[in-house]
mmCIF file with all atom_site columns, C-alpha atoms in Angstrom:
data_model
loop_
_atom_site.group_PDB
_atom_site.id
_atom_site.type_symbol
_atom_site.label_atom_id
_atom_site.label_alt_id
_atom_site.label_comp_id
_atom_site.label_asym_id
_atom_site.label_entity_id
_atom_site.label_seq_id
_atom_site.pdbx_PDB_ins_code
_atom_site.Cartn_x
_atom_site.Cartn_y
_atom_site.Cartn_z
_atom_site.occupancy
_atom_site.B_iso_or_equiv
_atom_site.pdbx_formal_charge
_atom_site.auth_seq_id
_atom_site.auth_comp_id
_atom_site.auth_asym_id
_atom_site.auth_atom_id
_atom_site.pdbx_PDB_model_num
ATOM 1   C CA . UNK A 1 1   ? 21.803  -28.658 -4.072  1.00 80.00 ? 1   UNK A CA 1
ATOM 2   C CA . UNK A 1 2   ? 19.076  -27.996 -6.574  1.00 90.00 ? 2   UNK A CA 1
ATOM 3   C CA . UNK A 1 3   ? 16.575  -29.724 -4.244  1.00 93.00 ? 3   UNK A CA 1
ATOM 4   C CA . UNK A 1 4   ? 17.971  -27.772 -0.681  1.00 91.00 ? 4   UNK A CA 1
ATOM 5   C CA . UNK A 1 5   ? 16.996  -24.975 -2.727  1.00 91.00 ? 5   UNK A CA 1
ATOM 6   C CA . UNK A 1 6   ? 13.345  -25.760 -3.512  1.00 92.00 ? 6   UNK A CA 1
ATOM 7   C CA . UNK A 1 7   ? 12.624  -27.192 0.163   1.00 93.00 ? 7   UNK A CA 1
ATOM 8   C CA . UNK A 1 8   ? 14.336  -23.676 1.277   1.00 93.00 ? 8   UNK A CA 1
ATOM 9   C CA . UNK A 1 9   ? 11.810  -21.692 -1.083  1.00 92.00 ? 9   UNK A CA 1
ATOM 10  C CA . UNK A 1 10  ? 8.840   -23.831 0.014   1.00 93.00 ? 10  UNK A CA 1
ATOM 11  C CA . UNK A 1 11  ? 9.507   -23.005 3.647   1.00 93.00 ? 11  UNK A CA 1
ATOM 12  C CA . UNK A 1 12  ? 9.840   -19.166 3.074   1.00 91.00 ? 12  UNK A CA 1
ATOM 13  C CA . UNK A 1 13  ? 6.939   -19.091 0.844   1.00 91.00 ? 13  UNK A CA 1
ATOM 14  C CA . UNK A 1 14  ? 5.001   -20.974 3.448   1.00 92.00 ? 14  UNK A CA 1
ATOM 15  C CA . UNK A 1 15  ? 6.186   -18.587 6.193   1.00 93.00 ? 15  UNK A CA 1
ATOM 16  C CA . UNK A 1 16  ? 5.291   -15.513 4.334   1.00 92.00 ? 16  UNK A CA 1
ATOM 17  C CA . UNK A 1 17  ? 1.733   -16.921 4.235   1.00 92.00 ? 17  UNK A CA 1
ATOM 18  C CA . UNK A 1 18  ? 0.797   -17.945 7.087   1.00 93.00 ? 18  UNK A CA 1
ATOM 19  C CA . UNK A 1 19  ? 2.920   -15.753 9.525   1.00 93.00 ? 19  UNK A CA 1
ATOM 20  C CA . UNK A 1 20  ? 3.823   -12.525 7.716   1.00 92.00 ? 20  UNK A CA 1
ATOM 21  C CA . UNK A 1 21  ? 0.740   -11.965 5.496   1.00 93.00 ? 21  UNK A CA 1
ATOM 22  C CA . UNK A 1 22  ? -1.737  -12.167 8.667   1.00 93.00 ? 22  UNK A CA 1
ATOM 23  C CA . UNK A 1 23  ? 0.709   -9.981  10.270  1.00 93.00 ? 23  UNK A CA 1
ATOM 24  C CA . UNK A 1 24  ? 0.078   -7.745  7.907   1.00 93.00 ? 24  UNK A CA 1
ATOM 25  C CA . UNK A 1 25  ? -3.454  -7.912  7.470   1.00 94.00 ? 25  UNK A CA 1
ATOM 26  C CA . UNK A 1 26  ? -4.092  -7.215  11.458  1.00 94.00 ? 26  UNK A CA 1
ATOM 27  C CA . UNK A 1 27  ? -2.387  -4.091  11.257  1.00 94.00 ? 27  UNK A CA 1
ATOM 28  C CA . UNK A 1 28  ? -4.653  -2.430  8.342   1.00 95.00 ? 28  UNK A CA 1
ATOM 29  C CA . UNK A 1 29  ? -7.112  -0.377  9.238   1.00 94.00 ? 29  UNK A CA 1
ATOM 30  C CA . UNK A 1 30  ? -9.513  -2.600  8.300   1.00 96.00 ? 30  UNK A CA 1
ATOM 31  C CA . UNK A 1 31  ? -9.298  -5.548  6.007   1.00 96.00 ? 31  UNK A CA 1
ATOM 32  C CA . UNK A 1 32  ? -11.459 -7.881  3.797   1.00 96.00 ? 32  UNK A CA 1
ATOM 33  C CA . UNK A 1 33  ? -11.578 -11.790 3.049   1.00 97.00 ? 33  UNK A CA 1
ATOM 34  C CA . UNK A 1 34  ? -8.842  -13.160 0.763   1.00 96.00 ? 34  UNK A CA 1
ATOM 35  C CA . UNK A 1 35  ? -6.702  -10.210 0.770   1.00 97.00 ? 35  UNK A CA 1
ATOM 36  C CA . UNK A 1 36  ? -3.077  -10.660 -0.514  1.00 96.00 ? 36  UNK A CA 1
ATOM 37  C CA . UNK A 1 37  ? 0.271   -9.103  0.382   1.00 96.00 ? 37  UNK A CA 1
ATOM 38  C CA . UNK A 1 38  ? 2.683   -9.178  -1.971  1.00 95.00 ? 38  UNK A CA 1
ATOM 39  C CA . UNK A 1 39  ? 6.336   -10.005 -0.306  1.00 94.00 ? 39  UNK A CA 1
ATOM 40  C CA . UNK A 1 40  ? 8.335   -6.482  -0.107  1.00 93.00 ? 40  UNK A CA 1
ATOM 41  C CA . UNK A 1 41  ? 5.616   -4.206  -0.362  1.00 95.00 ? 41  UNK A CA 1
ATOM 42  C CA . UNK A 1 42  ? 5.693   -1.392  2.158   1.00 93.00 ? 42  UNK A CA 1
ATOM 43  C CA . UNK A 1 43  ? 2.231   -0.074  3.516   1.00 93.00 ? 43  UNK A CA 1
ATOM 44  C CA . UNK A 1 44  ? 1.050   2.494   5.967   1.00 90.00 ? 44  UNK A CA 1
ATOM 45  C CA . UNK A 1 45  ? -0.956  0.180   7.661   1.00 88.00 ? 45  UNK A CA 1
ATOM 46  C CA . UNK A 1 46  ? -2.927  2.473   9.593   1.00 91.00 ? 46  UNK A CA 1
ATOM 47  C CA . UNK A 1 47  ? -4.825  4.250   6.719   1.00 93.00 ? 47  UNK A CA 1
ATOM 48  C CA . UNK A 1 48  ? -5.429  1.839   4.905   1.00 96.00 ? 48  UNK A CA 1
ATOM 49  C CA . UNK A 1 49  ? -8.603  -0.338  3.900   1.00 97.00 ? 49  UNK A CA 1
ATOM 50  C CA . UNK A 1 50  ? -8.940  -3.228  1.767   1.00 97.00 ? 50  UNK A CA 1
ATOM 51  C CA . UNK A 1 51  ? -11.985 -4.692  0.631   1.00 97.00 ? 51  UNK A CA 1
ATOM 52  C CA . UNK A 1 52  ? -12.500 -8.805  -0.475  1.00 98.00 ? 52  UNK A CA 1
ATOM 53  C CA . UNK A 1 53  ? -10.475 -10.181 -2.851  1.00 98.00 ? 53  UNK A CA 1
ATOM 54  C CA . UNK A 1 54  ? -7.547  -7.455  -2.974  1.00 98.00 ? 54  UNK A CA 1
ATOM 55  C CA . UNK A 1 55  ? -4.464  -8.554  -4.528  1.00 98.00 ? 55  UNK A CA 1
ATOM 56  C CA . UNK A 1 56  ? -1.275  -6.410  -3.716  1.00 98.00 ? 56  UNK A CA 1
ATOM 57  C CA . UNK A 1 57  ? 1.639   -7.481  -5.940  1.00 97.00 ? 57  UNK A CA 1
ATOM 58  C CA . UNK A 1 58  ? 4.894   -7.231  -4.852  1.00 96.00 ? 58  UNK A CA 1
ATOM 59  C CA . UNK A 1 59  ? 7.271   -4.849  -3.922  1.00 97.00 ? 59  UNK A CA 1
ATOM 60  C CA . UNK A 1 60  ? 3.980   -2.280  -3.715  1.00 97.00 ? 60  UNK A CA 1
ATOM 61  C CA . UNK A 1 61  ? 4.357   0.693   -1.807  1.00 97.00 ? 61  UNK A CA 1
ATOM 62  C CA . UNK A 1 62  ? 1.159   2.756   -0.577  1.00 96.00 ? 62  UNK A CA 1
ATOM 63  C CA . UNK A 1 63  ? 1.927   5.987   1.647   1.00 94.00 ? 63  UNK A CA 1
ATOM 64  C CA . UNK A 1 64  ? -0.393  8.027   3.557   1.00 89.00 ? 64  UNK A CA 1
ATOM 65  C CA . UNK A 1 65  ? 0.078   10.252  6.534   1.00 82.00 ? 65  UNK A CA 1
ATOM 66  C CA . UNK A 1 66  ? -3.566  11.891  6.834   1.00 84.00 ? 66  UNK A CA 1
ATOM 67  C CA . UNK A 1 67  ? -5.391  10.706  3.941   1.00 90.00 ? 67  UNK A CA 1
ATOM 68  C CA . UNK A 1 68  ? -6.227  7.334   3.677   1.00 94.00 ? 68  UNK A CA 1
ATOM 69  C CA . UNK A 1 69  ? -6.322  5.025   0.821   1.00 96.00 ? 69  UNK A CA 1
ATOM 70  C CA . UNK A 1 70  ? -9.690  2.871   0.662   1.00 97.00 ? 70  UNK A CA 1
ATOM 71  C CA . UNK A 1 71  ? -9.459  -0.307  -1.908  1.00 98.00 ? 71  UNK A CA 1
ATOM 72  C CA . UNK A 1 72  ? -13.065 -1.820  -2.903  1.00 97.00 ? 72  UNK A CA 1
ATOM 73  C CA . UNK A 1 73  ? -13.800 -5.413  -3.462  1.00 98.00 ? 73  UNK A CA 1
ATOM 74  C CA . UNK A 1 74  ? -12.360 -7.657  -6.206  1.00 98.00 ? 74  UNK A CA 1
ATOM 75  C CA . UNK A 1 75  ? -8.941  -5.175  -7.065  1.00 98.00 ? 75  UNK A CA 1
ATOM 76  C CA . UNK A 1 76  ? -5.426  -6.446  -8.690  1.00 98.00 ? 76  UNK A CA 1
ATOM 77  C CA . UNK A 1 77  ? -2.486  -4.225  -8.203  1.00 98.00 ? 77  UNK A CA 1
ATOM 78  C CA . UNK A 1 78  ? 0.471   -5.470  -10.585 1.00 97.00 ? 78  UNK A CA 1
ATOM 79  C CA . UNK A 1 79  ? 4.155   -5.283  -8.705  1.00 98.00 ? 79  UNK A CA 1
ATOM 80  C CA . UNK A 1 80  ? 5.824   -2.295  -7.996  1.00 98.00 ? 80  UNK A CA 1
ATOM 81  C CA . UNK A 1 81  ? 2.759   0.063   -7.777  1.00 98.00 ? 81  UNK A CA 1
ATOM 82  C CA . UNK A 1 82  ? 2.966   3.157   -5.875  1.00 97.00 ? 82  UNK A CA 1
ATOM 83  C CA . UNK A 1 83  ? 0.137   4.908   -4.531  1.00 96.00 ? 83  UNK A CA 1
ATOM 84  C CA . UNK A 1 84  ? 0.871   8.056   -2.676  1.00 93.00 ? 84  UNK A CA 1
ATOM 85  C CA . UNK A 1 85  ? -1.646  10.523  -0.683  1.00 90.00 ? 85  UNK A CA 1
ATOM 86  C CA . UNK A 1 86  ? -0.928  14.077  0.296   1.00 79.00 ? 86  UNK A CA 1
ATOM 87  C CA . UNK A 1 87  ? 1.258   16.530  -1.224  1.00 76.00 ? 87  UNK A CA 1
ATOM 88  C CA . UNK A 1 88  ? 3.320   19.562  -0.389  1.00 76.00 ? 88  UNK A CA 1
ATOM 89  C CA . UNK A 1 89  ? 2.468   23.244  0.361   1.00 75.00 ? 89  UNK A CA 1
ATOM 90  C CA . UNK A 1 90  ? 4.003   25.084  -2.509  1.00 76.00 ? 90  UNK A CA 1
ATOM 91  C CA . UNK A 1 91  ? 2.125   28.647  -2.092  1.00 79.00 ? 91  UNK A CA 1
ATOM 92  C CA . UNK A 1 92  ? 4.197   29.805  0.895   1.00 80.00 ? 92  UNK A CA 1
ATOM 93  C CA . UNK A 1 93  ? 6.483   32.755  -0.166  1.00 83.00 ? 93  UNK A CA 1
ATOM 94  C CA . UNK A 1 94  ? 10.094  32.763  0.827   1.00 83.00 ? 94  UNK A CA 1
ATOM 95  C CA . UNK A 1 95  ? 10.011  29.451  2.315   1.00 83.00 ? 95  UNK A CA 1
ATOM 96  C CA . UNK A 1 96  ? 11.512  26.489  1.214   1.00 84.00 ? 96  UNK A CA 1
ATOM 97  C CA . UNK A 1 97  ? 9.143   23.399  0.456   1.00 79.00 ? 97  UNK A CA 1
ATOM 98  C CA . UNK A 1 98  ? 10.663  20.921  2.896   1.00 79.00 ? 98  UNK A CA 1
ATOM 99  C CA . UNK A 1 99  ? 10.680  23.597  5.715   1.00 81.00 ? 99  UNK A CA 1
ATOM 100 C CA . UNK A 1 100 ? 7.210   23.364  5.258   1.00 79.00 ? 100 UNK A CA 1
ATOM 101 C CA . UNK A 1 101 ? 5.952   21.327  8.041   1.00 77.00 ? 101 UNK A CA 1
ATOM 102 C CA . UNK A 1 102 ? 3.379   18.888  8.308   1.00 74.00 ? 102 UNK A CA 1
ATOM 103 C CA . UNK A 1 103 ? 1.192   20.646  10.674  1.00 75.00 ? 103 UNK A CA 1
ATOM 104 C CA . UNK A 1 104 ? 1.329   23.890  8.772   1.00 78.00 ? 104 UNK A CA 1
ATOM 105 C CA . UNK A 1 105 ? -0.384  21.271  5.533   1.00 78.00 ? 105 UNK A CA 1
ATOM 106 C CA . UNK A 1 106 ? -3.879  22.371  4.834   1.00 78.00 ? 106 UNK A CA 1
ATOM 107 C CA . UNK A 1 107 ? -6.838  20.084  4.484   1.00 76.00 ? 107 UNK A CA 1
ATOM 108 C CA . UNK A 1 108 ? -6.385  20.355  0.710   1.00 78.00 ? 108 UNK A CA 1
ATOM 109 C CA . UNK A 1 109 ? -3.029  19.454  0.599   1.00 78.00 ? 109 UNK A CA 1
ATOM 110 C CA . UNK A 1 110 ? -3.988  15.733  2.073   1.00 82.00 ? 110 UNK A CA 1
ATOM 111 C CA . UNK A 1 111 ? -7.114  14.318  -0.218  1.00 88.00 ? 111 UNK A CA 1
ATOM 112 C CA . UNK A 1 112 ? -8.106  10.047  -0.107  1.00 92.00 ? 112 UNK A CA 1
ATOM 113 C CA . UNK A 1 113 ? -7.201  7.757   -2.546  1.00 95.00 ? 113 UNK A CA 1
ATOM 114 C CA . UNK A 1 114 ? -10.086 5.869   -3.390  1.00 96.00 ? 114 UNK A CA 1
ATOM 115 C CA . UNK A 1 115 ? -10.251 2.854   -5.715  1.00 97.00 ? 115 UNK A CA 1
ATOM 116 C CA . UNK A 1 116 ? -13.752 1.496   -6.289  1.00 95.00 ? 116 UNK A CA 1
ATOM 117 C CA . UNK A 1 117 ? -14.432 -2.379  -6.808  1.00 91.00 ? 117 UNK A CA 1
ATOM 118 C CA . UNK A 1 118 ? -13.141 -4.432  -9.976  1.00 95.00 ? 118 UNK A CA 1
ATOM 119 C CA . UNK A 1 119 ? -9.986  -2.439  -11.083 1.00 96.00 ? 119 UNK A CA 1
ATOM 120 C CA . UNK A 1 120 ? -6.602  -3.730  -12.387 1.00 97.00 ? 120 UNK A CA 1
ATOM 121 C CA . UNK A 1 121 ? -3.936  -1.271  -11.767 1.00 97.00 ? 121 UNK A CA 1
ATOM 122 C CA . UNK A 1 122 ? -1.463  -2.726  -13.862 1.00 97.00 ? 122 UNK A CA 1
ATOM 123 C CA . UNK A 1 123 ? 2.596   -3.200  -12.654 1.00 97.00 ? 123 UNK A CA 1
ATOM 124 C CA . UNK A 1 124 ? 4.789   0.233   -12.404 1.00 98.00 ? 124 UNK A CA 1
ATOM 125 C CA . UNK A 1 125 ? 1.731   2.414   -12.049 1.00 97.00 ? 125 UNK A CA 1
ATOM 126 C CA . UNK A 1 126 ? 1.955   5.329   -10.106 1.00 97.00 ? 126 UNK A CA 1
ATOM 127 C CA . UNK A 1 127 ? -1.145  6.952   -8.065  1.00 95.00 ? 127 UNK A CA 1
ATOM 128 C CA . UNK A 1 128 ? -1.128  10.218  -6.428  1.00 89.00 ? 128 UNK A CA 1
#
């Protein structure tokens, strides 16, 4: 049994890698050499850029709508780091927040996340 269960793990590792991950990679908006995806993590592909040598622990998630998030070269993310653009109009008067709606957001409301090159963000952090 013990042994069903490592040749099971090698083949899902192995598919993560070389199916998933480039998967993955493609859909960015644009994406460096030896990038990795951590298995779970939840991007917005579209906004996103990634320079070389990005690591992406697992179970990340990084959201943006309008902003984007730009990663430089040679940057670790720990698991379960959450990075998080935009934010919520909270200066109109007699409305609530979530009836706010995204077109009504104003161009300060949605600012990039930028990480320059050689940064560890270490595991739980938090970005907005």
């Amino acid at each position: 049994m013990r042994i069903m269960y490592k040749i099971c793990n090698i083949i899902s590792r192995g598919f993560y890698k070389y199916v998933i991950m480039p998967f993955k990679r493609a859909m960015l908006r644009q994406c460096g050499k030896k990038v990795i995806i951590g298995k779970g993590s939840d991007l917005t592909y579209h906004n996103i850029t990634l320079g070389n040598h990005v690591s992406i622990g697992k179970n990340a998630m990084f959201m943006c709508t309008r902003a984007q998030i730009k990663v430089g070269d040679h940057v670790m993310f720990g698991p379960h780091v959450f990075m998080i653009t935009g934010g919520h109009r909270t200066d109109v008067v007699g409305r609530y927040m979530d009836s706010v709606g995204n077109g009504e957001k104003l161009p300060e409301n949605d600012k990039d996340i930028v990480i320059e090159g050689d940064n560890w963000i270490g595991a739980n952090s938090i970005i907005l």
